Protein backbone atom coordinates (compact mmCIF):
# COMPACT_ATOMS: atom_id res chain seq x y z
CA UNK A 1 0.00 0.00 0.00
CA UNK A 2 1.28 3.47 -0.87
CA UNK A 3 0.07 6.79 0.45
CA UNK A 4 -0.17 10.16 -1.22
CA UNK A 5 -1.57 13.61 -0.66
CA UNK A 6 -0.88 15.70 -3.73
CA UNK A 7 -0.41 19.45 -3.43
CA UNK A 8 -0.05 22.36 -5.80
CA UNK A 9 -2.18 23.63 -8.69
CA UNK A 10 -4.28 21.00 -10.43
CA UNK A 11 -3.45 20.64 -14.14
CA UNK A 12 -5.10 17.61 -15.72
CA UNK A 13 -3.78 18.37 -19.20
CA UNK A 14 -7.29 18.29 -20.64
CA UNK A 15 -10.96 18.32 -19.71
CA UNK A 16 -12.27 16.57 -16.61
CA UNK A 17 -15.79 15.19 -16.87
CA UNK A 18 -17.75 14.74 -13.65
CA UNK A 19 -20.63 12.29 -14.01
CA UNK A 20 -22.75 12.87 -10.92
CA UNK A 21 -22.40 16.05 -8.87
CA UNK A 22 -24.08 14.98 -5.64
CA UNK A 23 -22.51 15.26 -2.20
CA UNK A 24 -19.31 13.37 -2.93
CA UNK A 25 -18.95 14.46 -6.55
CA UNK A 26 -19.74 18.03 -5.57
CA UNK A 27 -17.17 17.93 -2.77
CA UNK A 28 -14.51 16.77 -5.20
CA UNK A 29 -15.50 19.46 -7.70
CA UNK A 30 -15.21 22.12 -5.00
CA UNK A 31 -11.78 20.75 -4.14
CA UNK A 32 -10.63 20.88 -7.76
CA UNK A 33 -11.70 24.48 -8.18
CA UNK A 34 -10.09 25.41 -4.85
CA UNK A 35 -6.88 23.79 -6.08
CA UNK A 36 -6.86 26.07 -9.10
CA UNK A 37 -8.40 23.85 -11.78
CA UNK A 38 -9.53 26.06 -14.65
CA UNK A 39 -13.36 25.86 -14.65
CA UNK A 40 -13.23 25.87 -18.44
CA UNK A 41 -11.69 22.39 -18.22
CA UNK A 42 -14.64 21.10 -16.19
CA UNK A 43 -17.69 19.42 -17.69
CA UNK A 44 -20.57 18.11 -15.58
CA UNK A 45 -23.24 15.58 -16.49
CA UNK A 46 -25.96 15.22 -13.86
CA UNK A 47 -29.66 15.31 -14.77
CA UNK A 48 -30.47 15.97 -11.11
CA UNK A 49 -28.24 19.03 -10.83
CA UNK A 50 -30.31 21.95 -9.49
CA UNK A 51 -30.88 24.72 -12.00
CA UNK A 52 -29.12 27.27 -9.82
CA UNK A 53 -26.04 25.08 -9.40
CA UNK A 54 -25.90 24.44 -13.14
CA UNK A 55 -26.14 28.15 -13.85
CA UNK A 56 -23.40 28.93 -11.32
CA UNK A 57 -21.07 26.40 -12.89
CA UNK A 58 -21.80 27.70 -16.37
CA UNK A 59 -21.13 31.25 -15.20
CA UNK A 60 -17.66 30.14 -14.07
CA UNK A 61 -16.95 28.72 -17.51
CA UNK A 62 -17.72 25.06 -16.90
CA UNK A 63 -19.65 23.04 -19.47
CA UNK A 64 -22.91 21.61 -18.16
CA UNK A 65 -24.65 18.62 -19.76
CA UNK A 66 -22.41 18.38 -22.84
CA UNK A 67 -23.18 15.95 -25.65
CA UNK A 68 -20.45 13.46 -26.66
CA UNK A 69 -18.13 15.21 -29.10
CA UNK A 70 -19.02 18.64 -27.77
CA UNK A 71 -15.89 18.72 -25.62
CA UNK A 72 -12.35 17.56 -26.19
CA UNK A 73 -11.62 13.97 -25.15
CA UNK A 74 -11.45 14.07 -21.34
CA UNK A 75 -8.20 13.39 -19.57
CA UNK A 76 -10.30 11.98 -16.75
CA UNK A 77 -13.89 11.02 -16.07
CA UNK A 78 -14.92 10.97 -12.43
CA UNK A 79 -17.87 8.61 -12.08
CA UNK A 80 -19.78 9.63 -8.93
CA UNK A 81 -23.41 8.65 -9.41
CA UNK A 82 -25.37 6.62 -6.85
CA UNK A 83 -24.76 2.87 -7.20
CA UNK A 84 -28.43 2.17 -7.97
CA UNK A 85 -28.28 4.30 -11.16
CA UNK A 86 -24.76 3.27 -12.17
CA UNK A 87 -25.88 0.83 -14.85
CA UNK A 88 -27.94 3.53 -16.53
CA UNK A 89 -25.22 6.17 -16.23
CA UNK A 90 -22.23 4.06 -17.30
CA UNK A 91 -23.02 4.43 -21.04
CA UNK A 92 -22.65 8.19 -20.56
CA UNK A 93 -19.10 7.72 -19.33
CA UNK A 94 -18.45 5.24 -22.14
CA UNK A 95 -19.62 7.76 -24.75
CA UNK A 96 -17.02 10.31 -23.63
CA UNK A 97 -14.10 7.98 -22.83
CA UNK A 98 -11.18 7.80 -25.24
CA UNK A 99 -7.78 6.09 -25.43
CA UNK A 100 -6.13 8.66 -23.15
CA UNK A 101 -8.99 8.90 -20.63
CA UNK A 102 -8.74 7.48 -17.12
CA UNK A 103 -12.11 6.68 -15.58
CA UNK A 104 -12.15 7.11 -11.80
CA UNK A 105 -15.11 5.45 -10.09
CA UNK A 106 -16.17 6.09 -6.50
CA UNK A 107 -19.12 3.69 -6.68
CA UNK A 108 -19.35 1.43 -3.64
CA UNK A 109 -19.46 -2.27 -4.47
CA UNK A 110 -18.78 -1.81 -8.19
CA UNK A 111 -15.75 -3.81 -9.30
CA UNK A 112 -13.18 -3.02 -11.93
CA UNK A 113 -14.56 -5.90 -14.00
CA UNK A 114 -18.10 -4.53 -13.84
CA UNK A 115 -16.91 -1.08 -14.81
CA UNK A 116 -14.73 -2.45 -17.59
CA UNK A 117 -17.63 -4.39 -19.08
CA UNK A 118 -19.52 -1.14 -19.61
CA UNK A 119 -16.61 0.88 -21.02
CA UNK A 120 -14.57 0.63 -24.23
CA UNK A 121 -12.00 -2.19 -24.28
CA UNK A 122 -8.71 -1.46 -22.48
CA UNK A 123 -10.06 1.66 -20.77
CA UNK A 124 -7.86 2.80 -17.90
CA UNK A 125 -9.97 2.54 -14.74
CA UNK A 126 -9.33 3.43 -11.10
CA UNK A 127 -11.72 2.14 -8.47
CA UNK A 128 -11.76 4.41 -5.43
CA UNK A 129 -13.41 4.34 -2.02
CA UNK A 130 -13.60 7.81 -0.41
CA UNK A 131 -15.37 8.74 2.81
CA UNK A 132 -17.65 11.57 3.83
CA UNK A 133 -15.06 13.86 5.50
CA UNK A 134 -14.13 14.63 1.89
CA UNK A 135 -16.90 17.22 2.18
CA UNK A 136 -14.58 19.30 4.38
CA UNK A 137 -11.33 18.37 2.64
CA UNK A 138 -10.40 15.84 5.33
CA UNK A 139 -11.40 12.61 3.65
CA UNK A 140 -9.28 9.59 2.90
CA UNK A 141 -9.62 7.58 -0.29
CA UNK A 142 -8.22 4.16 -1.11
CA UNK A 143 -7.72 3.31 -4.79
CA UNK A 144 -6.85 0.37 -6.99
CA UNK A 145 -5.96 0.71 -10.71
CA UNK A 146 -6.64 -1.80 -13.45
CA UNK A 147 -3.86 -3.06 -15.70
CA UNK A 148 -4.39 -0.30 -18.30
CA UNK A 149 -3.65 2.66 -16.00
CA UNK A 150 -0.36 4.35 -16.86
CA UNK A 151 1.88 6.11 -14.36
CA UNK A 152 0.66 9.47 -15.63
CA UNK A 153 -2.99 8.47 -15.35
CA UNK A 154 -2.43 7.19 -11.83
CA UNK A 155 -0.85 10.53 -10.92
CA UNK A 156 -3.82 12.39 -12.39
CA UNK A 157 -6.32 10.23 -10.49
CA UNK A 158 -4.30 10.83 -7.34
CA UNK A 159 -4.35 14.58 -7.87
CA UNK A 160 -8.11 14.65 -8.49
CA UNK A 161 -8.92 12.54 -5.44
CA UNK A 162 -6.44 14.24 -3.11
CA UNK A 163 -8.30 17.52 -3.60
CA UNK A 164 -10.64 16.15 -0.92
CA UNK A 165 -8.06 14.59 1.42
CA UNK A 166 -5.42 11.90 1.64
CA UNK A 167 -5.10 9.11 -0.92
CA UNK A 168 -3.93 5.52 -0.42
CA UNK A 169 -3.15 3.07 -3.23
CA UNK A 170 -3.54 -0.70 -2.97
CA UNK A 171 -2.48 -3.36 -5.41
CA UNK A 172 -5.20 -5.90 -4.65
CA UNK A 173 -8.82 -5.03 -5.40
CA UNK A 174 -9.99 -7.48 -2.74
CA UNK A 175 -8.68 -5.03 -0.13
CA UNK A 176 -11.23 -2.41 -1.17
CA UNK A 177 -13.96 -4.30 0.70
CA UNK A 178 -11.90 -4.09 3.89
CA UNK A 179 -11.25 -0.40 3.19
CA UNK A 180 -15.02 0.05 2.92
CA UNK A 181 -15.48 -1.54 6.34
CA UNK A 182 -12.81 0.62 7.99
CA UNK A 183 -12.70 4.08 6.41
CA UNK A 184 -15.64 4.08 4.00
CA UNK A 185 -18.16 3.27 6.71
CA UNK A 186 -15.91 4.43 9.55
CA UNK A 187 -17.22 7.99 9.93
CA UNK A 188 -20.59 6.53 10.96
CA UNK A 189 -18.86 4.59 13.73
CA UNK A 190 -17.32 7.80 15.05
CA UNK A 191 -20.64 9.65 14.89
CA UNK A 192 -22.24 6.76 16.77
CA UNK A 193 -19.51 7.05 19.40
CA UNK A 194 -20.52 10.67 19.95
CA UNK A 195 -24.17 9.66 20.23
CA UNK A 196 -23.53 6.86 22.71
CA UNK A 197 -21.07 8.91 24.78
CA UNK A 198 -23.67 11.65 25.10
CA UNK A 199 -26.33 9.12 26.10
CA UNK A 200 -24.00 7.69 28.73
CA UNK A 201 -23.49 11.22 30.06
CA UNK A 202 -27.23 11.67 30.38
CA UNK A 203 -27.47 8.33 32.18
CA UNK A 204 -24.81 9.59 34.59
CA UNK A 205 -26.91 12.68 35.37
CA UNK A 206 -25.81 15.34 32.87
CA UNK A 207 -28.35 17.55 31.07
CA UNK A 208 -28.79 16.25 27.51
CA UNK A 209 -27.57 19.41 25.78
CA UNK A 210 -24.43 19.59 27.94
CA UNK A 211 -23.71 15.88 27.44
CA UNK A 212 -24.03 16.33 23.68
CA UNK A 213 -21.63 19.29 23.66
CA UNK A 214 -19.10 17.49 25.85
CA UNK A 215 -19.20 14.32 23.74
CA UNK A 216 -18.90 16.18 20.45
CA UNK A 217 -16.06 18.43 21.58
CA UNK A 218 -14.20 15.49 23.11
CA UNK A 219 -14.23 13.51 19.86
CA UNK A 220 -13.39 16.59 17.78
CA UNK A 221 -10.49 17.53 20.05
CA UNK A 222 -9.17 13.99 20.30
CA UNK A 223 -9.19 13.68 16.53
CA UNK A 224 -7.23 16.91 16.16
CA UNK A 225 -4.73 15.78 18.81
CA UNK A 226 -4.34 12.50 16.95
CA UNK A 227 -3.76 14.41 13.71
CA UNK A 228 -1.15 16.75 15.15
CA UNK A 229 0.69 14.36 17.47
CA UNK A 230 3.49 12.09 16.20
CA UNK A 231 2.54 9.54 18.87
CA UNK A 232 0.65 6.34 18.13
CA UNK A 233 -2.97 6.08 19.32
CA UNK A 234 -1.87 3.56 21.95
CA UNK A 235 0.62 6.08 23.36
CA UNK A 236 -1.98 8.85 23.42
CA UNK A 237 -4.40 6.54 25.21
CA UNK A 238 -1.79 5.65 27.83
CA UNK A 239 -0.89 9.33 28.29
CA UNK A 240 -4.43 10.12 29.47
CA UNK A 241 -4.75 7.01 31.66
CA UNK A 242 -3.54 7.37 35.24
CA UNK A 243 -2.97 4.08 37.10
CA UNK A 244 -6.08 3.11 39.08
CA UNK A 245 -7.79 6.33 38.00
CA UNK A 246 -11.15 7.09 36.43
CA UNK A 247 -10.00 6.52 32.84
CA UNK A 248 -8.44 3.21 33.79
CA UNK A 249 -11.74 2.13 35.31
CA UNK A 250 -13.62 2.96 32.12
CA UNK A 251 -11.01 1.32 29.88
CA UNK A 252 -11.23 -1.86 31.93
CA UNK A 253 -14.78 -2.14 30.59
CA UNK A 254 -14.01 -1.09 27.02
CA UNK A 255 -10.92 -3.33 26.78
CA UNK A 256 -12.49 -6.41 28.39
CA UNK A 257 -12.68 -9.66 26.43
CA UNK A 258 -16.23 -8.76 25.41
CA UNK A 259 -15.46 -5.05 25.00
CA UNK A 260 -14.72 -2.77 22.09
CA UNK A 261 -12.16 -4.93 20.23
CA UNK A 262 -14.43 -7.87 19.40
CA UNK A 263 -17.39 -5.53 18.85
CA UNK A 264 -15.47 -3.47 16.28
CA UNK A 265 -14.15 -6.60 14.60
CA UNK A 266 -17.71 -7.87 14.18
CA UNK A 267 -18.89 -4.50 12.89
CA UNK A 268 -16.13 -4.22 10.28
CA UNK A 269 -16.61 -7.86 9.28
CA UNK A 270 -20.32 -7.18 8.71
CA UNK A 271 -19.51 -4.17 6.52
CA UNK A 272 -16.97 -6.18 4.51
CA UNK A 273 -19.45 -9.03 4.02
CA UNK A 274 -22.10 -6.61 2.80
CA UNK A 275 -19.64 -4.91 0.44
CA UNK A 276 -18.87 -8.30 -1.11
CA UNK A 277 -22.57 -9.05 -1.45
CA UNK A 278 -23.16 -5.74 -3.24
CA UNK A 279 -20.25 -6.45 -5.58
CA UNK A 280 -21.82 -9.79 -6.49
CSV table of C-alpha atoms in Angstrom, one decimal:
chain,number,residue,atom,x,y,z
A,1,UNK,CA,0.0,0.0,0.0
A,2,UNK,CA,1.3,3.5,-0.9
A,3,UNK,CA,0.1,6.8,0.4
A,4,UNK,CA,-0.2,10.2,-1.2
A,5,UNK,CA,-1.6,13.6,-0.7
A,6,UNK,CA,-0.9,15.7,-3.7
A,7,UNK,CA,-0.4,19.4,-3.4
A,8,UNK,CA,0.0,22.4,-5.8
A,9,UNK,CA,-2.2,23.6,-8.7
A,10,UNK,CA,-4.3,21.0,-10.4
A,11,UNK,CA,-3.5,20.6,-14.1
A,12,UNK,CA,-5.1,17.6,-15.7
A,13,UNK,CA,-3.8,18.4,-19.2
A,14,UNK,CA,-7.3,18.3,-20.6
A,15,UNK,CA,-11.0,18.3,-19.7
A,16,UNK,CA,-12.3,16.6,-16.6
A,17,UNK,CA,-15.8,15.2,-16.9
A,18,UNK,CA,-17.8,14.7,-13.7
A,19,UNK,CA,-20.6,12.3,-14.0
A,20,UNK,CA,-22.7,12.9,-10.9
A,21,UNK,CA,-22.4,16.1,-8.9
A,22,UNK,CA,-24.1,15.0,-5.6
A,23,UNK,CA,-22.5,15.3,-2.2
A,24,UNK,CA,-19.3,13.4,-2.9
A,25,UNK,CA,-18.9,14.5,-6.5
A,26,UNK,CA,-19.7,18.0,-5.6
A,27,UNK,CA,-17.2,17.9,-2.8
A,28,UNK,CA,-14.5,16.8,-5.2
A,29,UNK,CA,-15.5,19.5,-7.7
A,30,UNK,CA,-15.2,22.1,-5.0
A,31,UNK,CA,-11.8,20.8,-4.1
A,32,UNK,CA,-10.6,20.9,-7.8
A,33,UNK,CA,-11.7,24.5,-8.2
A,34,UNK,CA,-10.1,25.4,-4.8
A,35,UNK,CA,-6.9,23.8,-6.1
A,36,UNK,CA,-6.9,26.1,-9.1
A,37,UNK,CA,-8.4,23.8,-11.8
A,38,UNK,CA,-9.5,26.1,-14.6
A,39,UNK,CA,-13.4,25.9,-14.7
A,40,UNK,CA,-13.2,25.9,-18.4
A,41,UNK,CA,-11.7,22.4,-18.2
A,42,UNK,CA,-14.6,21.1,-16.2
A,43,UNK,CA,-17.7,19.4,-17.7
A,44,UNK,CA,-20.6,18.1,-15.6
A,45,UNK,CA,-23.2,15.6,-16.5
A,46,UNK,CA,-26.0,15.2,-13.9
A,47,UNK,CA,-29.7,15.3,-14.8
A,48,UNK,CA,-30.5,16.0,-11.1
A,49,UNK,CA,-28.2,19.0,-10.8
A,50,UNK,CA,-30.3,22.0,-9.5
A,51,UNK,CA,-30.9,24.7,-12.0
A,52,UNK,CA,-29.1,27.3,-9.8
A,53,UNK,CA,-26.0,25.1,-9.4
A,54,UNK,CA,-25.9,24.4,-13.1
A,55,UNK,CA,-26.1,28.2,-13.9
A,56,UNK,CA,-23.4,28.9,-11.3
A,57,UNK,CA,-21.1,26.4,-12.9
A,58,UNK,CA,-21.8,27.7,-16.4
A,59,UNK,CA,-21.1,31.3,-15.2
A,60,UNK,CA,-17.7,30.1,-14.1
A,61,UNK,CA,-17.0,28.7,-17.5
A,62,UNK,CA,-17.7,25.1,-16.9
A,63,UNK,CA,-19.7,23.0,-19.5
A,64,UNK,CA,-22.9,21.6,-18.2
A,65,UNK,CA,-24.7,18.6,-19.8
A,66,UNK,CA,-22.4,18.4,-22.8
A,67,UNK,CA,-23.2,16.0,-25.6
A,68,UNK,CA,-20.5,13.5,-26.7
A,69,UNK,CA,-18.1,15.2,-29.1
A,70,UNK,CA,-19.0,18.6,-27.8
A,71,UNK,CA,-15.9,18.7,-25.6
A,72,UNK,CA,-12.3,17.6,-26.2
A,73,UNK,CA,-11.6,14.0,-25.1
A,74,UNK,CA,-11.4,14.1,-21.3
A,75,UNK,CA,-8.2,13.4,-19.6
A,76,UNK,CA,-10.3,12.0,-16.7
A,77,UNK,CA,-13.9,11.0,-16.1
A,78,UNK,CA,-14.9,11.0,-12.4
A,79,UNK,CA,-17.9,8.6,-12.1
A,80,UNK,CA,-19.8,9.6,-8.9
A,81,UNK,CA,-23.4,8.7,-9.4
A,82,UNK,CA,-25.4,6.6,-6.8
A,83,UNK,CA,-24.8,2.9,-7.2
A,84,UNK,CA,-28.4,2.2,-8.0
A,85,UNK,CA,-28.3,4.3,-11.2
A,86,UNK,CA,-24.8,3.3,-12.2
A,87,UNK,CA,-25.9,0.8,-14.8
A,88,UNK,CA,-27.9,3.5,-16.5
A,89,UNK,CA,-25.2,6.2,-16.2
A,90,UNK,CA,-22.2,4.1,-17.3
A,91,UNK,CA,-23.0,4.4,-21.0
A,92,UNK,CA,-22.7,8.2,-20.6
A,93,UNK,CA,-19.1,7.7,-19.3
A,94,UNK,CA,-18.4,5.2,-22.1
A,95,UNK,CA,-19.6,7.8,-24.7
A,96,UNK,CA,-17.0,10.3,-23.6
A,97,UNK,CA,-14.1,8.0,-22.8
A,98,UNK,CA,-11.2,7.8,-25.2
A,99,UNK,CA,-7.8,6.1,-25.4
A,100,UNK,CA,-6.1,8.7,-23.1
A,101,UNK,CA,-9.0,8.9,-20.6
A,102,UNK,CA,-8.7,7.5,-17.1
A,103,UNK,CA,-12.1,6.7,-15.6
A,104,UNK,CA,-12.2,7.1,-11.8
A,105,UNK,CA,-15.1,5.4,-10.1
A,106,UNK,CA,-16.2,6.1,-6.5
A,107,UNK,CA,-19.1,3.7,-6.7
A,108,UNK,CA,-19.3,1.4,-3.6
A,109,UNK,CA,-19.5,-2.3,-4.5
A,110,UNK,CA,-18.8,-1.8,-8.2
A,111,UNK,CA,-15.8,-3.8,-9.3
A,112,UNK,CA,-13.2,-3.0,-11.9
A,113,UNK,CA,-14.6,-5.9,-14.0
A,114,UNK,CA,-18.1,-4.5,-13.8
A,115,UNK,CA,-16.9,-1.1,-14.8
A,116,UNK,CA,-14.7,-2.4,-17.6
A,117,UNK,CA,-17.6,-4.4,-19.1
A,118,UNK,CA,-19.5,-1.1,-19.6
A,119,UNK,CA,-16.6,0.9,-21.0
A,120,UNK,CA,-14.6,0.6,-24.2
A,121,UNK,CA,-12.0,-2.2,-24.3
A,122,UNK,CA,-8.7,-1.5,-22.5
A,123,UNK,CA,-10.1,1.7,-20.8
A,124,UNK,CA,-7.9,2.8,-17.9
A,125,UNK,CA,-10.0,2.5,-14.7
A,126,UNK,CA,-9.3,3.4,-11.1
A,127,UNK,CA,-11.7,2.1,-8.5
A,128,UNK,CA,-11.8,4.4,-5.4
A,129,UNK,CA,-13.4,4.3,-2.0
A,130,UNK,CA,-13.6,7.8,-0.4
A,131,UNK,CA,-15.4,8.7,2.8
A,132,UNK,CA,-17.6,11.6,3.8
A,133,UNK,CA,-15.1,13.9,5.5
A,134,UNK,CA,-14.1,14.6,1.9
A,135,UNK,CA,-16.9,17.2,2.2
A,136,UNK,CA,-14.6,19.3,4.4
A,137,UNK,CA,-11.3,18.4,2.6
A,138,UNK,CA,-10.4,15.8,5.3
A,139,UNK,CA,-11.4,12.6,3.7
A,140,UNK,CA,-9.3,9.6,2.9
A,141,UNK,CA,-9.6,7.6,-0.3
A,142,UNK,CA,-8.2,4.2,-1.1
A,143,UNK,CA,-7.7,3.3,-4.8
A,144,UNK,CA,-6.8,0.4,-7.0
A,145,UNK,CA,-6.0,0.7,-10.7
A,146,UNK,CA,-6.6,-1.8,-13.4
A,147,UNK,CA,-3.9,-3.1,-15.7
A,148,UNK,CA,-4.4,-0.3,-18.3
A,149,UNK,CA,-3.7,2.7,-16.0
A,150,UNK,CA,-0.4,4.4,-16.9
A,151,UNK,CA,1.9,6.1,-14.4
A,152,UNK,CA,0.7,9.5,-15.6
A,153,UNK,CA,-3.0,8.5,-15.4
A,154,UNK,CA,-2.4,7.2,-11.8
A,155,UNK,CA,-0.8,10.5,-10.9
A,156,UNK,CA,-3.8,12.4,-12.4
A,157,UNK,CA,-6.3,10.2,-10.5
A,158,UNK,CA,-4.3,10.8,-7.3
A,159,UNK,CA,-4.4,14.6,-7.9
A,160,UNK,CA,-8.1,14.7,-8.5
A,161,UNK,CA,-8.9,12.5,-5.4
A,162,UNK,CA,-6.4,14.2,-3.1
A,163,UNK,CA,-8.3,17.5,-3.6
A,164,UNK,CA,-10.6,16.1,-0.9
A,165,UNK,CA,-8.1,14.6,1.4
A,166,UNK,CA,-5.4,11.9,1.6
A,167,UNK,CA,-5.1,9.1,-0.9
A,168,UNK,CA,-3.9,5.5,-0.4
A,169,UNK,CA,-3.2,3.1,-3.2
A,170,UNK,CA,-3.5,-0.7,-3.0
A,171,UNK,CA,-2.5,-3.4,-5.4
A,172,UNK,CA,-5.2,-5.9,-4.7
A,173,UNK,CA,-8.8,-5.0,-5.4
A,174,UNK,CA,-10.0,-7.5,-2.7
A,175,UNK,CA,-8.7,-5.0,-0.1
A,176,UNK,CA,-11.2,-2.4,-1.2
A,177,UNK,CA,-14.0,-4.3,0.7
A,178,UNK,CA,-11.9,-4.1,3.9
A,179,UNK,CA,-11.3,-0.4,3.2
A,180,UNK,CA,-15.0,0.1,2.9
A,181,UNK,CA,-15.5,-1.5,6.3
A,182,UNK,CA,-12.8,0.6,8.0
A,183,UNK,CA,-12.7,4.1,6.4
A,184,UNK,CA,-15.6,4.1,4.0
A,185,UNK,CA,-18.2,3.3,6.7
A,186,UNK,CA,-15.9,4.4,9.6
A,187,UNK,CA,-17.2,8.0,9.9
A,188,UNK,CA,-20.6,6.5,11.0
A,189,UNK,CA,-18.9,4.6,13.7
A,190,UNK,CA,-17.3,7.8,15.0
A,191,UNK,CA,-20.6,9.6,14.9
A,192,UNK,CA,-22.2,6.8,16.8
A,193,UNK,CA,-19.5,7.1,19.4
A,194,UNK,CA,-20.5,10.7,19.9
A,195,UNK,CA,-24.2,9.7,20.2
A,196,UNK,CA,-23.5,6.9,22.7
A,197,UNK,CA,-21.1,8.9,24.8
A,198,UNK,CA,-23.7,11.7,25.1
A,199,UNK,CA,-26.3,9.1,26.1
A,200,UNK,CA,-24.0,7.7,28.7
A,201,UNK,CA,-23.5,11.2,30.1
A,202,UNK,CA,-27.2,11.7,30.4
A,203,UNK,CA,-27.5,8.3,32.2
A,204,UNK,CA,-24.8,9.6,34.6
A,205,UNK,CA,-26.9,12.7,35.4
A,206,UNK,CA,-25.8,15.3,32.9
A,207,UNK,CA,-28.3,17.5,31.1
A,208,UNK,CA,-28.8,16.3,27.5
A,209,UNK,CA,-27.6,19.4,25.8
A,210,UNK,CA,-24.4,19.6,27.9
A,211,UNK,CA,-23.7,15.9,27.4
A,212,UNK,CA,-24.0,16.3,23.7
A,213,UNK,CA,-21.6,19.3,23.7
A,214,UNK,CA,-19.1,17.5,25.8
A,215,UNK,CA,-19.2,14.3,23.7
A,216,UNK,CA,-18.9,16.2,20.4
A,217,UNK,CA,-16.1,18.4,21.6
A,218,UNK,CA,-14.2,15.5,23.1
A,219,UNK,CA,-14.2,13.5,19.9
A,220,UNK,CA,-13.4,16.6,17.8
A,221,UNK,CA,-10.5,17.5,20.0
A,222,UNK,CA,-9.2,14.0,20.3
A,223,UNK,CA,-9.2,13.7,16.5
A,224,UNK,CA,-7.2,16.9,16.2
A,225,UNK,CA,-4.7,15.8,18.8
A,226,UNK,CA,-4.3,12.5,16.9
A,227,UNK,CA,-3.8,14.4,13.7
A,228,UNK,CA,-1.2,16.7,15.1
A,229,UNK,CA,0.7,14.4,17.5
A,230,UNK,CA,3.5,12.1,16.2
A,231,UNK,CA,2.5,9.5,18.9
A,232,UNK,CA,0.7,6.3,18.1
A,233,UNK,CA,-3.0,6.1,19.3
A,234,UNK,CA,-1.9,3.6,21.9
A,235,UNK,CA,0.6,6.1,23.4
A,236,UNK,CA,-2.0,8.9,23.4
A,237,UNK,CA,-4.4,6.5,25.2
A,238,UNK,CA,-1.8,5.7,27.8
A,239,UNK,CA,-0.9,9.3,28.3
A,240,UNK,CA,-4.4,10.1,29.5
A,241,UNK,CA,-4.8,7.0,31.7
A,242,UNK,CA,-3.5,7.4,35.2
A,243,UNK,CA,-3.0,4.1,37.1
A,244,UNK,CA,-6.1,3.1,39.1
A,245,UNK,CA,-7.8,6.3,38.0
A,246,UNK,CA,-11.1,7.1,36.4
A,247,UNK,CA,-10.0,6.5,32.8
A,248,UNK,CA,-8.4,3.2,33.8
A,249,UNK,CA,-11.7,2.1,35.3
A,250,UNK,CA,-13.6,3.0,32.1
A,251,UNK,CA,-11.0,1.3,29.9
A,252,UNK,CA,-11.2,-1.9,31.9
A,253,UNK,CA,-14.8,-2.1,30.6
A,254,UNK,CA,-14.0,-1.1,27.0
A,255,UNK,CA,-10.9,-3.3,26.8
A,256,UNK,CA,-12.5,-6.4,28.4
A,257,UNK,CA,-12.7,-9.7,26.4
A,258,UNK,CA,-16.2,-8.8,25.4
A,259,UNK,CA,-15.5,-5.0,25.0
A,260,UNK,CA,-14.7,-2.8,22.1
A,261,UNK,CA,-12.2,-4.9,20.2
A,262,UNK,CA,-14.4,-7.9,19.4
A,263,UNK,CA,-17.4,-5.5,18.9
A,264,UNK,CA,-15.5,-3.5,16.3
A,265,UNK,CA,-14.1,-6.6,14.6
A,266,UNK,CA,-17.7,-7.9,14.2
A,267,UNK,CA,-18.9,-4.5,12.9
A,268,UNK,CA,-16.1,-4.2,10.3
A,269,UNK,CA,-16.6,-7.9,9.3
A,270,UNK,CA,-20.3,-7.2,8.7
A,271,UNK,CA,-19.5,-4.2,6.5
A,272,UNK,CA,-17.0,-6.2,4.5
A,273,UNK,CA,-19.4,-9.0,4.0
A,274,UNK,CA,-22.1,-6.6,2.8
A,275,UNK,CA,-19.6,-4.9,0.4
A,276,UNK,CA,-18.9,-8.3,-1.1
A,277,UNK,CA,-22.6,-9.1,-1.4
A,278,UNK,CA,-23.2,-5.7,-3.2
A,279,UNK,CA,-20.3,-6.5,-5.6
A,280,UNK,CA,-21.8,-9.8,-6.5
